[in-house]
Short mmCIF file of C-alpha atoms in Angstrom, two decimals:
data_model
loop_
_atom_site.label_atom_id
_atom_site.label_comp_id
_atom_site.label_asym_id
_atom_site.label_seq_id
_atom_site.Cartn_x
_atom_site.Cartn_y
_atom_site.Cartn_z
CA MET A 288 -138.45 144.88 -70.89
CA THR A 289 -138.19 148.26 -69.03
CA VAL A 290 -141.06 150.32 -68.94
CA ARG A 291 -140.76 154.01 -69.37
CA LEU A 292 -143.33 156.81 -68.88
CA GLN A 293 -143.90 157.27 -72.69
CA ASP A 294 -145.21 154.01 -72.84
CA VAL A 295 -147.64 154.32 -70.14
CA LEU A 296 -148.77 157.40 -71.43
CA ALA A 297 -149.59 155.58 -74.88
CA HIS A 298 -151.33 153.01 -72.70
CA PRO A 299 -155.25 153.02 -73.66
CA THR A 300 -156.20 153.00 -70.31
CA LEU A 301 -154.28 156.54 -69.90
CA ALA A 302 -154.25 158.17 -73.18
CA ALA A 303 -158.17 157.98 -72.67
CA ALA A 304 -156.94 160.99 -69.85
CA ASP A 305 -155.42 162.99 -72.84
CA PRO A 306 -152.31 163.43 -70.80
CA VAL A 307 -150.01 166.17 -71.38
CA VAL A 308 -146.48 166.74 -69.91
CA ARG A 309 -146.34 170.12 -68.35
CA ALA A 310 -142.78 170.27 -66.97
CA ALA A 311 -139.53 167.96 -67.52
CA ALA A 312 -140.67 167.04 -70.77
CA GLY A 313 -137.15 166.47 -71.89
CA THR A 314 -136.75 163.52 -69.35
CA ALA A 315 -140.44 162.12 -69.93
CA ALA A 316 -139.01 160.13 -73.05
CA ARG A 317 -136.37 158.58 -70.86
CA THR A 318 -138.33 157.76 -67.63
CA GLN A 319 -138.60 154.38 -66.48
CA LEU A 320 -140.97 153.53 -64.19
CA ARG A 321 -141.16 150.64 -61.38
CA TRP A 322 -144.58 150.86 -60.38
CA ILE A 323 -148.04 153.12 -60.25
CA HIS A 324 -149.39 154.36 -57.47
CA SER A 325 -152.58 156.63 -56.56
CA SER A 326 -153.20 158.73 -53.95
CA GLU A 327 -154.72 162.11 -52.75
CA ILE A 328 -152.49 162.67 -49.55
CA LEU A 329 -150.25 165.24 -49.67
CA ASP A 330 -147.99 163.45 -47.31
CA ILE A 331 -147.67 160.48 -49.39
CA ALA A 332 -143.46 160.85 -50.13
CA PRO A 333 -142.46 159.14 -47.28
CA LEU A 334 -144.30 155.99 -47.99
CA LEU A 335 -142.82 155.70 -51.46
CA ASP A 336 -139.85 153.71 -52.72
CA GLY A 337 -139.10 155.52 -55.73
CA GLY A 338 -139.61 154.68 -59.10
CA GLU A 339 -143.45 155.27 -59.11
CA LEU A 340 -145.89 157.39 -61.15
CA LEU A 341 -148.15 158.70 -59.20
CA LEU A 342 -151.67 159.40 -59.86
CA THR A 343 -153.83 162.34 -58.18
CA GLY A 344 -157.27 163.66 -58.72
CA GLY A 345 -156.11 166.96 -57.29
CA GLU A 346 -159.18 167.70 -54.73
CA ALA A 347 -156.61 168.13 -52.16
CA LEU A 348 -154.06 169.92 -54.02
CA ALA A 349 -156.73 172.35 -55.00
CA LEU A 350 -157.57 173.46 -51.35
CA ALA A 351 -153.50 173.50 -50.46
CA SER A 352 -151.71 176.71 -50.37
CA GLU A 353 -149.38 177.34 -52.85
CA GLU A 354 -146.65 176.63 -50.62
CA ARG A 355 -147.94 173.39 -49.66
CA ARG A 356 -148.37 172.39 -53.50
CA VAL A 357 -144.56 173.81 -54.20
CA THR A 358 -143.13 171.44 -51.03
CA TYR A 359 -145.38 168.13 -52.33
CA ILE A 360 -143.42 168.70 -55.60
CA ARG A 361 -140.23 168.73 -53.80
CA GLN A 362 -140.39 165.94 -51.58
CA LEU A 363 -141.75 163.57 -54.26
CA ALA A 364 -138.58 164.97 -56.50
CA GLU A 365 -136.32 164.35 -53.32
CA ARG A 366 -138.03 160.84 -52.84
CA GLY A 367 -137.04 159.47 -56.34
CA VAL A 368 -140.58 159.30 -57.71
CA ALA A 369 -140.29 158.92 -61.27
CA ALA A 370 -143.33 161.19 -62.68
CA LEU A 371 -146.58 162.96 -61.32
CA ALA A 372 -149.80 162.77 -62.83
CA ILE A 373 -152.56 165.57 -61.83
CA GLU A 374 -156.59 165.26 -63.00
CA THR A 375 -157.45 168.65 -64.00
CA GLY A 376 -161.24 169.60 -63.73
CA VAL A 377 -163.85 171.11 -61.43
CA ALA A 378 -161.73 171.17 -58.59
CA LEU A 379 -158.55 172.26 -60.12
CA PRO A 380 -159.25 173.54 -63.59
CA SER A 381 -155.49 174.04 -64.29
CA LEU A 382 -152.20 173.43 -63.29
CA PRO A 383 -150.46 175.75 -60.90
CA SER A 384 -147.75 177.65 -62.59
CA SER A 385 -146.28 177.37 -59.28
CA MET A 386 -146.22 173.37 -59.21
CA VAL A 387 -144.80 173.60 -62.80
CA ALA A 388 -142.08 175.49 -62.37
CA ALA A 389 -141.16 173.44 -58.80
CA ALA A 390 -141.32 170.53 -61.16
CA GLU A 391 -139.39 171.88 -64.07
CA ALA A 392 -136.88 173.04 -61.68
CA ALA A 393 -136.64 169.36 -59.75
CA GLY A 394 -136.80 167.35 -62.76
CA LEU A 395 -139.76 165.48 -61.76
CA PRO A 396 -142.09 164.83 -65.27
CA LEU A 397 -145.25 166.95 -64.51
CA ILE A 398 -148.32 165.50 -66.36
CA GLU A 399 -151.63 167.15 -66.66
CA LEU A 400 -154.56 164.53 -67.23
CA ARG A 401 -157.36 166.52 -69.13
CA LYS A 402 -160.24 163.56 -68.73
CA VAL A 403 -161.30 161.89 -66.24
CA VAL A 404 -160.39 157.86 -66.17
CA PRO A 405 -160.65 155.05 -63.74
CA PHE A 406 -157.54 154.87 -62.07
CA VAL A 407 -158.15 151.26 -60.62
CA SER A 408 -158.15 150.32 -64.46
CA VAL A 409 -155.16 151.99 -65.31
CA MET A 410 -153.28 150.76 -62.30
CA GLN A 411 -154.60 146.89 -62.58
CA ALA A 412 -153.44 147.34 -66.70
CA ILE A 413 -150.23 148.32 -66.26
CA ASN A 414 -149.02 147.14 -62.85
CA SER A 415 -149.19 143.96 -64.06
CA SER A 416 -146.76 143.99 -66.85
CA LEU A 417 -144.51 145.60 -63.97
CA VAL A 418 -144.88 142.72 -61.94
CA SER A 419 -143.30 140.19 -64.03
CA GLU A 420 -140.50 142.68 -64.54
CA SER A 421 -139.85 143.18 -60.93
CA VAL A 422 -139.54 139.48 -60.33
CA SER A 423 -136.36 139.62 -62.67
CA GLN A 424 -135.20 142.46 -61.09
CA LEU A 425 -135.42 140.95 -57.55
CA ARG A 426 -133.65 137.91 -58.77
CA ARG A 427 -130.78 139.72 -60.19
CA ALA A 428 -130.55 142.11 -56.86
CA ASP A 429 -130.44 138.89 -55.11
CA GLU A 430 -127.33 137.85 -56.87
CA ALA A 431 -125.96 140.83 -56.35
CA SER A 432 -126.29 140.73 -52.51
CA HIS A 433 -125.13 137.28 -52.38
CA ALA A 434 -122.03 138.29 -54.51
CA MET A 435 -121.29 141.40 -52.02
CA ALA A 436 -122.00 139.21 -48.70
CA VAL A 437 -119.39 136.65 -50.37
CA GLU A 438 -116.79 139.63 -51.05
CA LEU A 439 -117.30 140.67 -47.57
CA ALA A 440 -116.73 137.40 -45.80
CA HIS A 441 -113.51 137.11 -48.11
CA GLY A 442 -112.09 140.28 -46.20
CA GLY A 443 -112.68 142.65 -49.36
CA SER A 444 -112.60 146.47 -49.16
CA LEU A 445 -115.83 148.67 -49.27
CA ASP A 446 -114.54 149.63 -52.87
CA ARG A 447 -114.58 146.05 -53.76
CA ILE A 448 -117.80 145.41 -52.33
CA LEU A 449 -119.28 148.18 -54.44
CA ALA A 450 -117.30 146.96 -57.11
CA VAL A 451 -119.83 143.80 -57.54
CA LEU A 452 -123.08 146.59 -57.14
CA ALA A 453 -121.49 148.61 -59.70
CA GLY A 454 -120.89 145.42 -62.34
CA ILE A 455 -124.27 144.37 -61.80
CA THR A 456 -126.06 147.48 -62.42
CA HIS A 457 -123.69 148.87 -64.62
CA SER A 458 -123.48 152.08 -62.82
CA GLU A 459 -121.20 154.50 -61.04
CA VAL A 460 -121.83 153.75 -57.01
CA THR A 461 -120.52 155.88 -54.59
CA LEU A 462 -120.97 154.96 -50.47
CA ALA A 463 -121.16 159.02 -48.99
CA SER A 464 -121.02 160.00 -45.22
CA LEU A 465 -123.85 162.00 -44.10
CA THR A 466 -121.61 165.19 -44.63
CA GLY A 467 -121.10 164.22 -48.23
CA ALA A 468 -117.79 163.01 -48.11
CA PRO A 469 -116.85 159.71 -50.08
CA LEU A 470 -115.86 156.57 -47.98
CA ALA A 471 -115.57 154.15 -51.30
CA SER A 472 -117.00 154.11 -54.57
CA ALA A 473 -116.76 151.90 -57.73
CA THR A 474 -117.36 152.30 -61.54
CA PRO A 475 -118.90 148.91 -64.09
CA ALA A 476 -114.71 149.30 -65.71
CA HIS A 477 -113.75 148.83 -61.78
CA ALA A 478 -116.17 145.92 -61.35
CA GLU A 479 -114.62 144.15 -64.60
CA THR A 480 -110.91 144.41 -63.13
CA ALA A 481 -112.16 143.22 -59.93
CA ASP A 482 -114.00 139.85 -61.56
CA ALA A 483 -110.77 139.01 -62.81
CA GLY A 484 -109.46 137.85 -59.77
CA THR A 485 -110.99 135.51 -56.89
CA ALA A 486 -112.58 137.41 -54.06
CA ALA A 487 -110.88 134.64 -51.73
CA ASP A 488 -107.37 135.70 -52.40
CA ALA A 489 -105.86 137.77 -49.66
CA ASP A 490 -103.23 139.33 -51.36
CA ALA A 491 -105.75 140.92 -53.35
CA SER A 492 -107.84 141.80 -50.59
CA SER A 493 -104.83 143.50 -49.07
CA ALA A 494 -104.03 145.46 -52.44
CA ALA A 495 -107.11 146.76 -52.38
CA PRO A 496 -107.45 150.88 -51.68
CA GLU A 497 -108.77 152.39 -48.83
CA PRO A 498 -112.03 153.88 -48.31
CA GLY A 499 -112.79 156.90 -50.09
CA THR A 500 -109.80 156.49 -52.47
CA PRO A 501 -109.97 155.97 -56.57
CA GLY A 502 -108.88 152.28 -56.91
CA PRO A 503 -107.26 150.92 -60.01
CA GLY A 504 -108.91 151.62 -63.20
CA ILE A 505 -111.40 154.18 -61.30
CA PRO A 506 -111.25 156.89 -63.45
CA GLU A 507 -112.47 160.59 -61.91
CA SER A 508 -116.22 160.16 -62.20
CA ALA A 509 -117.53 162.00 -64.99
CA PRO A 510 -121.54 162.70 -64.80
CA HIS A 511 -123.19 160.53 -67.51
CA GLU A 512 -125.38 163.06 -70.19
CA HIS A 513 -128.73 162.17 -68.60
CA ALA A 514 -127.66 159.70 -65.95
CA ARG A 515 -130.35 159.31 -63.21
CA LEU A 516 -128.91 159.57 -58.95
CA ILE A 517 -130.61 157.45 -57.05
CA HIS A 518 -129.84 157.88 -53.15
CA ILE A 519 -130.35 154.99 -50.89
CA ASP A 520 -130.07 155.68 -46.98
CA VAL A 521 -127.54 153.18 -45.23
CA PRO A 522 -128.88 152.78 -41.37
CA VAL A 523 -126.47 151.07 -39.01
CA ARG A 524 -128.23 149.18 -35.84
CA GLY A 525 -131.22 151.66 -36.85
CA ILE A 526 -129.28 154.98 -37.48
CA LEU A 527 -128.56 156.74 -40.41
CA ALA A 528 -125.07 156.58 -40.96
CA ALA A 529 -124.76 156.74 -45.03
CA GLN A 530 -125.92 157.46 -48.15
CA LEU A 531 -125.84 154.95 -51.20
CA LEU A 532 -125.72 156.78 -54.57
CA LEU A 533 -126.04 155.33 -57.53
CA ARG A 534 -125.54 157.17 -60.98
CA VAL A 535 -127.22 155.32 -63.68
CA PRO A 536 -127.15 155.95 -67.01
CA ALA A 537 -130.14 156.82 -69.07
CA GLU A 538 -130.00 153.40 -71.28
CA GLU A 539 -129.73 151.15 -68.32
CA ASP A 540 -132.16 149.51 -65.78
CA GLU A 541 -132.95 152.08 -63.25
CA ASN A 542 -135.37 150.18 -61.22
CA LEU A 543 -132.67 147.34 -61.10
CA ALA A 544 -130.31 149.61 -59.83
CA ARG A 545 -132.56 151.04 -57.11
CA THR A 546 -133.49 147.31 -55.79
CA ALA A 547 -129.86 146.18 -55.94
CA GLY A 548 -129.30 149.16 -53.99
CA LYS A 549 -131.64 148.51 -51.31
CA ARG A 550 -130.96 144.65 -51.38
CA SER A 551 -127.52 145.90 -50.93
CA VAL A 552 -128.35 147.86 -47.63
CA ASP A 553 -127.75 145.47 -44.84
CA ILE A 554 -124.21 144.25 -46.18
CA LEU A 555 -122.67 147.68 -46.47
CA ALA A 556 -123.92 148.42 -42.56
CA LEU A 557 -122.54 145.30 -41.98
CA ALA A 558 -119.32 146.05 -43.41
CA MET A 559 -119.40 149.80 -42.34
CA LEU A 560 -119.52 148.26 -38.48
CA GLN A 561 -116.53 146.11 -38.89
CA ARG A 562 -114.26 148.63 -40.72
CA MET A 563 -115.72 152.20 -39.19
CA SER A 564 -117.08 151.36 -35.98
CA PRO A 565 -115.72 154.40 -33.87
CA GLY A 566 -116.76 156.84 -36.21
CA LEU A 567 -120.22 155.10 -36.24
CA ARG A 568 -120.41 155.21 -32.61
CA GLU A 569 -119.83 158.71 -32.90
CA VAL A 570 -122.69 159.10 -35.32
CA ALA A 571 -124.79 157.33 -32.94
CA GLY A 572 -123.90 159.63 -29.99
CA ALA A 573 -125.16 162.41 -31.60
CA ALA A 574 -128.22 160.37 -32.96
CA LEU A 575 -128.89 159.64 -29.20
CA ILE A 576 -128.56 163.28 -27.97
CA ARG A 577 -130.77 164.57 -30.17
CA ALA A 578 -133.42 161.89 -29.51
CA ILE A 579 -133.29 163.03 -25.91
CA ASP A 580 -133.11 166.71 -26.24
CA SER A 581 -136.46 165.63 -28.55
CA GLY A 582 -138.07 163.67 -25.91
CA SER A 583 -138.09 160.35 -27.88
CA GLN A 584 -139.46 157.65 -26.56
CA PRO A 585 -137.09 155.32 -24.14
CA TRP A 586 -136.98 152.29 -26.45
CA ARG A 587 -135.21 154.50 -28.91
CA LEU A 588 -133.28 156.00 -26.33
CA GLN A 589 -132.37 152.46 -25.40
CA GLN A 590 -131.50 151.45 -28.79
CA LEU A 591 -129.47 154.73 -29.86
CA ALA A 592 -127.64 154.28 -26.17
CA SER A 593 -126.20 150.49 -27.01
CA ALA A 594 -125.08 151.72 -30.64
CA ALA A 595 -123.21 154.98 -28.95
CA GLY A 596 -121.50 152.32 -26.27
CA ILE A 597 -123.56 154.03 -23.44
CA PRO A 598 -124.87 151.63 -21.28
CA VAL A 599 -128.56 151.99 -20.59
CA SER A 600 -129.26 151.05 -16.73
CA ALA A 601 -126.16 152.99 -16.11
CA PRO A 602 -126.29 156.08 -14.11
CA LEU A 603 -125.75 159.12 -15.93
CA VAL A 604 -125.79 163.03 -15.83
CA ALA A 605 -126.27 165.62 -18.35
CA VAL A 606 -124.28 168.81 -19.47
CA VAL A 607 -125.01 171.70 -21.24
CA VAL A 608 -122.58 174.43 -22.59
CA ARG A 609 -123.53 177.58 -23.97
CA SER A 610 -121.03 179.62 -25.73
CA ASP A 611 -120.25 181.58 -28.99
CA ILE A 612 -117.37 178.91 -29.66
CA SER A 613 -119.24 175.74 -28.30
CA GLN A 614 -117.82 174.10 -31.53
CA GLN A 615 -114.26 174.59 -30.47
CA LEU A 616 -114.93 173.99 -26.71
CA ARG A 617 -115.69 170.30 -27.38
CA THR A 618 -112.31 168.86 -27.95
CA SER A 619 -111.75 170.42 -24.52
CA LEU A 620 -114.96 169.12 -23.18
CA GLU A 621 -114.55 165.98 -24.30
CA GLN A 622 -111.28 165.03 -23.12
CA HIS A 623 -112.67 166.21 -19.49
CA LEU A 624 -115.42 163.66 -19.70
CA SER A 625 -113.19 161.05 -20.55
CA ARG A 626 -111.11 161.27 -17.27
CA ALA A 627 -114.35 161.46 -15.04
CA ALA A 628 -116.85 159.48 -16.81
CA GLN A 629 -116.94 155.77 -17.73
CA SER A 630 -118.27 156.64 -21.32
CA HIS A 631 -119.96 159.58 -22.84
CA ALA A 632 -121.64 161.10 -26.51
CA THR A 633 -121.44 165.02 -27.15
CA TYR A 634 -123.13 167.17 -29.83
CA VAL A 635 -123.10 170.73 -30.93
CA ASP A 636 -126.17 172.59 -31.90
CA ASN A 637 -125.84 176.18 -33.04
CA ALA A 638 -123.93 177.98 -29.58
CA GLU A 639 -125.02 174.75 -27.50
CA LEU A 640 -122.75 171.78 -26.82
CA LEU A 641 -124.73 168.98 -25.39
CA ALA A 642 -123.23 166.39 -23.39
CA ILE A 643 -124.32 162.96 -21.87
CA ALA A 644 -121.49 160.96 -18.93
CA SER A 645 -122.33 157.93 -17.85
CA LEU A 646 -120.79 157.24 -14.30
CA ALA A 647 -119.49 154.37 -12.42
CA GLY A 648 -122.40 152.47 -10.87
CA ASP A 649 -121.22 152.69 -6.96
CA ALA A 650 -120.71 155.83 -5.29
CA THR A 651 -122.64 157.79 -8.11
CA GLU A 652 -122.84 161.02 -6.28
CA GLU A 653 -119.20 160.71 -5.56
CA SER A 654 -118.59 160.35 -9.08
CA ARG A 655 -120.71 163.14 -10.28
CA GLN A 656 -118.63 165.12 -7.56
CA ARG A 657 -115.65 164.40 -9.44
CA LEU A 658 -117.06 165.37 -12.52
CA LEU A 659 -117.97 168.98 -11.44
CA ALA A 660 -114.64 169.29 -10.16
CA ASP A 661 -112.82 168.09 -13.55
CA LEU A 662 -115.17 170.23 -15.89
CA SER A 663 -114.63 173.43 -13.79
CA GLU A 664 -111.17 173.43 -15.13
CA LEU A 665 -113.22 174.22 -18.65
CA PRO A 666 -111.84 177.51 -19.86
CA ALA A 667 -113.96 180.33 -17.92
CA MET A 668 -114.63 182.83 -20.77
CA ASP A 669 -116.76 185.48 -20.94
CA GLY A 670 -119.75 184.44 -22.44
CA THR A 671 -119.62 180.81 -21.90
CA LEU A 672 -121.33 178.85 -18.95
CA ALA A 673 -122.15 175.22 -18.33
CA ALA A 674 -124.36 173.18 -16.30
CA VAL A 675 -124.46 169.68 -15.02
CA GLY A 676 -128.10 168.12 -14.62
CA PRO A 677 -129.21 166.05 -11.95
CA LEU A 678 -128.29 162.22 -11.62
CA VAL A 679 -130.61 159.57 -13.14
CA ALA A 680 -130.78 156.15 -12.84
CA GLY A 681 -130.52 155.60 -16.72
CA ILE A 682 -130.93 156.53 -20.41
CA SER A 683 -134.96 156.74 -20.22
CA ASP A 684 -134.54 158.99 -17.80
CA ALA A 685 -132.04 161.47 -19.49
CA PRO A 686 -134.28 163.70 -21.09
CA TRP A 687 -135.19 164.86 -17.95
CA SER A 688 -131.50 165.67 -16.71
CA LEU A 689 -130.93 167.49 -19.81
CA SER A 690 -134.07 169.74 -19.46
CA GLU A 691 -132.94 170.41 -15.74
CA ALA A 692 -129.61 171.53 -16.77
CA LYS A 693 -130.96 174.13 -19.54
CA LEU A 694 -133.14 175.35 -16.90
CA THR A 695 -130.68 175.98 -14.36
CA LEU A 696 -128.94 177.86 -17.22
CA GLU A 697 -131.83 179.93 -17.61
CA LEU A 698 -131.99 180.84 -13.85
CA ALA A 699 -128.53 181.54 -13.72
CA ALA A 700 -128.87 184.15 -16.32
CA SER A 701 -125.28 186.04 -15.75
CA PRO A 702 -122.00 184.69 -14.93
CA GLU A 703 -122.13 186.82 -11.93
CA GLN A 704 -124.93 184.62 -10.88
CA ALA A 705 -123.48 181.33 -11.49
CA ARG A 706 -124.56 179.49 -8.56
CA PRO A 707 -126.34 180.32 -4.97
CA GLY A 708 -123.54 181.16 -2.44
CA SER A 709 -120.65 181.98 -5.11
CA GLY A 710 -120.45 185.61 -3.60
CA GLY A 711 -120.55 186.85 -7.05
CA VAL A 712 -117.52 184.95 -8.24
CA HIS A 713 -117.76 183.82 -12.04
CA ARG A 714 -118.09 179.64 -12.09
CA PRO A 715 -118.03 178.50 -15.17
CA VAL A 716 -119.83 175.02 -14.15
CA ILE A 717 -122.98 175.19 -12.26
CA ASP A 718 -124.52 172.15 -10.51
CA ALA A 719 -127.83 171.80 -10.94
CA GLU A 720 -128.36 170.68 -7.69
CA ALA A 721 -127.46 174.21 -6.17
CA PHE A 722 -130.58 175.28 -8.12
CA ALA A 723 -133.01 172.39 -6.98
CA VAL A 724 -135.14 174.92 -5.03
CA GLU A 725 -135.62 177.49 -7.80
CA ARG A 726 -136.22 174.96 -10.76
CA LEU A 727 -138.98 173.43 -8.33
CA THR A 728 -140.54 176.63 -7.44
CA VAL A 729 -140.34 178.17 -11.01
CA GLN A 730 -142.29 175.01 -12.64
CA SER A 731 -144.60 174.73 -9.96
CA LEU A 732 -145.49 178.72 -9.29
CA ASP A 733 -146.65 181.28 -12.04
CA PRO A 734 -144.72 185.02 -12.12
CA TYR A 735 -147.15 186.36 -10.07
CA GLN A 736 -147.53 183.50 -7.20
CA ARG A 737 -143.41 184.54 -7.22
CA ARG A 738 -143.61 187.88 -6.69
CA ASN A 739 -146.52 187.96 -4.36
CA PHE A 740 -144.80 185.42 -2.00
CA VAL A 741 -141.17 187.79 -2.43
CA ARG A 742 -143.47 190.87 -1.47
CA GLN A 743 -145.02 189.40 1.50
CA GLN A 744 -141.91 187.97 3.08
CA LEU A 745 -139.34 190.57 2.21
CA GLY A 746 -141.47 193.67 1.64
CA ALA A 747 -139.99 195.92 4.15
CA LEU A 748 -136.36 194.95 3.06
CA LEU A 749 -136.86 195.35 -0.96
CA ASP A 750 -138.15 198.69 0.07
CA HIS A 751 -135.01 199.83 2.13
CA ASP A 752 -132.69 198.61 -0.83
CA ALA A 753 -134.79 200.84 -3.37
CA GLN A 754 -134.76 203.90 -1.10
CA ARG A 755 -131.35 203.97 0.31
CA ASN A 756 -129.51 202.08 -2.83
CA SER A 757 -128.39 199.58 -0.01
CA ARG A 758 -127.94 195.60 -0.80
CA LEU A 759 -129.17 194.05 2.22
CA LEU A 760 -130.95 191.78 0.24
CA ASP A 761 -127.55 190.40 -0.85
CA THR A 762 -126.24 190.11 2.39
CA LEU A 763 -129.13 188.28 3.42
CA ALA A 764 -129.21 185.85 0.88
CA THR A 765 -125.28 184.98 0.97
CA TRP A 766 -125.76 184.86 4.94
CA LEU A 767 -128.79 181.59 4.33
CA ASP A 768 -126.86 180.30 1.72
CA CYS A 769 -123.89 179.90 3.94
CA GLY A 770 -126.09 178.23 6.67
CA CYS A 771 -126.46 181.69 8.66
CA ASN A 772 -122.64 181.54 9.24
CA THR A 773 -121.69 185.04 9.98
CA ALA A 774 -118.13 184.69 9.81
CA HIS A 775 -118.54 182.59 6.41
CA ALA A 776 -121.27 185.14 4.95
CA ALA A 777 -118.33 188.37 5.47
CA ARG A 778 -115.61 186.33 3.82
CA GLU A 779 -118.02 186.00 0.76
CA LEU A 780 -118.85 189.46 0.56
CA HIS A 781 -115.52 190.99 1.69
CA VAL A 782 -116.58 192.72 4.23
CA GLU A 783 -115.37 193.24 7.90
CA ARG A 784 -117.39 191.05 10.73
CA GLN A 785 -118.48 193.86 12.43
CA SER A 786 -119.92 195.28 9.63
CA MET A 787 -121.53 191.97 8.34
CA HIS A 788 -123.29 192.22 12.10
CA GLN A 789 -124.48 195.53 12.02
CA ARG A 790 -126.05 194.55 8.47
CA LEU A 791 -127.83 191.49 10.13
CA ARG A 792 -128.94 193.55 12.81
CA ARG A 793 -130.85 196.31 10.13
CA ILE A 794 -132.15 192.91 8.26
CA PHE A 795 -133.39 191.24 11.33
CA GLU A 796 -135.19 194.61 12.20
CA LEU A 797 -137.21 194.73 8.64
CA CYS A 798 -137.85 191.18 9.07
CA GLY A 799 -139.75 191.14 12.22
CA GLY A 800 -136.85 189.57 14.28
CA ASP A 801 -133.83 187.03 14.04
CA PRO A 802 -135.46 184.36 11.95
CA ARG A 803 -133.55 181.67 13.52
CA ASP A 804 -135.57 181.71 16.49
CA SER A 805 -139.00 181.86 14.60
CA GLY A 806 -140.00 178.65 11.95
CA ARG A 807 -139.38 181.78 9.17
CA LEU A 808 -135.86 180.76 8.44
CA ALA A 809 -137.12 178.32 5.32
CA ALA A 810 -139.67 180.66 3.92
CA LEU A 811 -137.08 183.72 3.90
CA HIS A 812 -134.34 181.83 2.47
CA LEU A 813 -137.08 180.73 -0.49
CA ALA A 814 -137.82 184.21 -0.85
CA ALA A 815 -134.36 185.63 -1.14
CA ARG A 816 -133.00 183.58 -3.72
CA LEU A 817 -136.23 183.94 -5.72
CA ALA A 818 -135.99 187.74 -5.72
CA ARG A 819 -132.25 187.18 -6.32
CA LEU A 820 -133.36 185.48 -9.96
CA ALA A 821 -135.91 188.32 -10.53
#
């Protein structure tokens, strides 16, 4: 027998609290309960399964902000909690109007307990009757799960697998992608049609509709009046891939639908893996990059990489593209990665396009250079800049490669500073290794130390450029980037060789002599690169 909220409120153990429904009173009479739980923790929602009557003394709510109270209500409603009962008294004299309004908007019955009762006694008295009902629900849910497994084993479509669940729960059932697109659906009427044939009938299986399209006997879904919508996550190999939605009519057993839905998750995950693996690989790849970007634990990266088809121990690099049209560039980037990498994954986050690419196990540095050369064919549009991170030995080190690629883009503040030695020419793709010195320095020295070092090494040269409006610093930096090759530097700067020699003589005078004849060459080179960043 289904236990409803109104029955529990009338139970002697809870009636002694003088309960009054303050919000969503219209749904309270038909609200079904699965369990009664008590907690003062405001972050309790993720620990609940849905269908609970939650009892709380209100002490934590009395100290919480208005925003936190409203968030508390919304989180419980999103989790599928059946009702919330709050004890008022000295700490919390009355229910805040903001909570009442939030509960009304969310359709969550909110009950005020105006007298103190022992919550333990309430739970012991009522949960005992809920246990026997739960046993019956679990038995029927296991029957549904077994029938769905049989349907899967005989090659049934996702629609036919869902029809088994719809028939047992008497609910409209939909499997939807994370974007909300329907992948498959079934209604109780369709379940009856499916039951008329045998699950093993191959002809019936081949005639089943494609996932996401209405099958025979499935009318356009019209929401039942007062129907309860249950959401159940469907992960595949540890990655959230879809949601199972059950629209349960008010007169049907909501707790059975929830239990059977949860029992069916593994069957649905296996069915999706068999029928939709390419799409799931993309989902896993996006989840992997989000985990890399957030610095998740290595075990989580390894789990996601396996699902995304990225070898866990393969050498790889991260790629970051920043552009106002990152989403449009994604297809072009994936085409280049498909040619240059063994496997890859991409993800777009606002104006940032992130990717990882695994490279061949032998001659990995050569593979990385080929990848850089291939990616250089990306459209070199204004405002678009990309960086390839350092090579790492496996997926566990991917967060470092990604963070170094991002740092490289920050150091290359404009397309004209695409990389040291670029001669002012816009390079659409930057090698993070070309900024290895800058990356190390900005991570090791604070801004004051960097400015002081540059001033000590190049003070006279900087003063000369400021007073004469010259660009001797650029000349020195380019010459050093070119390995002190005067002819090469002249070509990079588009000047005559004689003019280049004249500039270098003046630079040497300002810097205390030819650095090639002393031990200052490395210090001057570092100072010139840091000064150019500033």
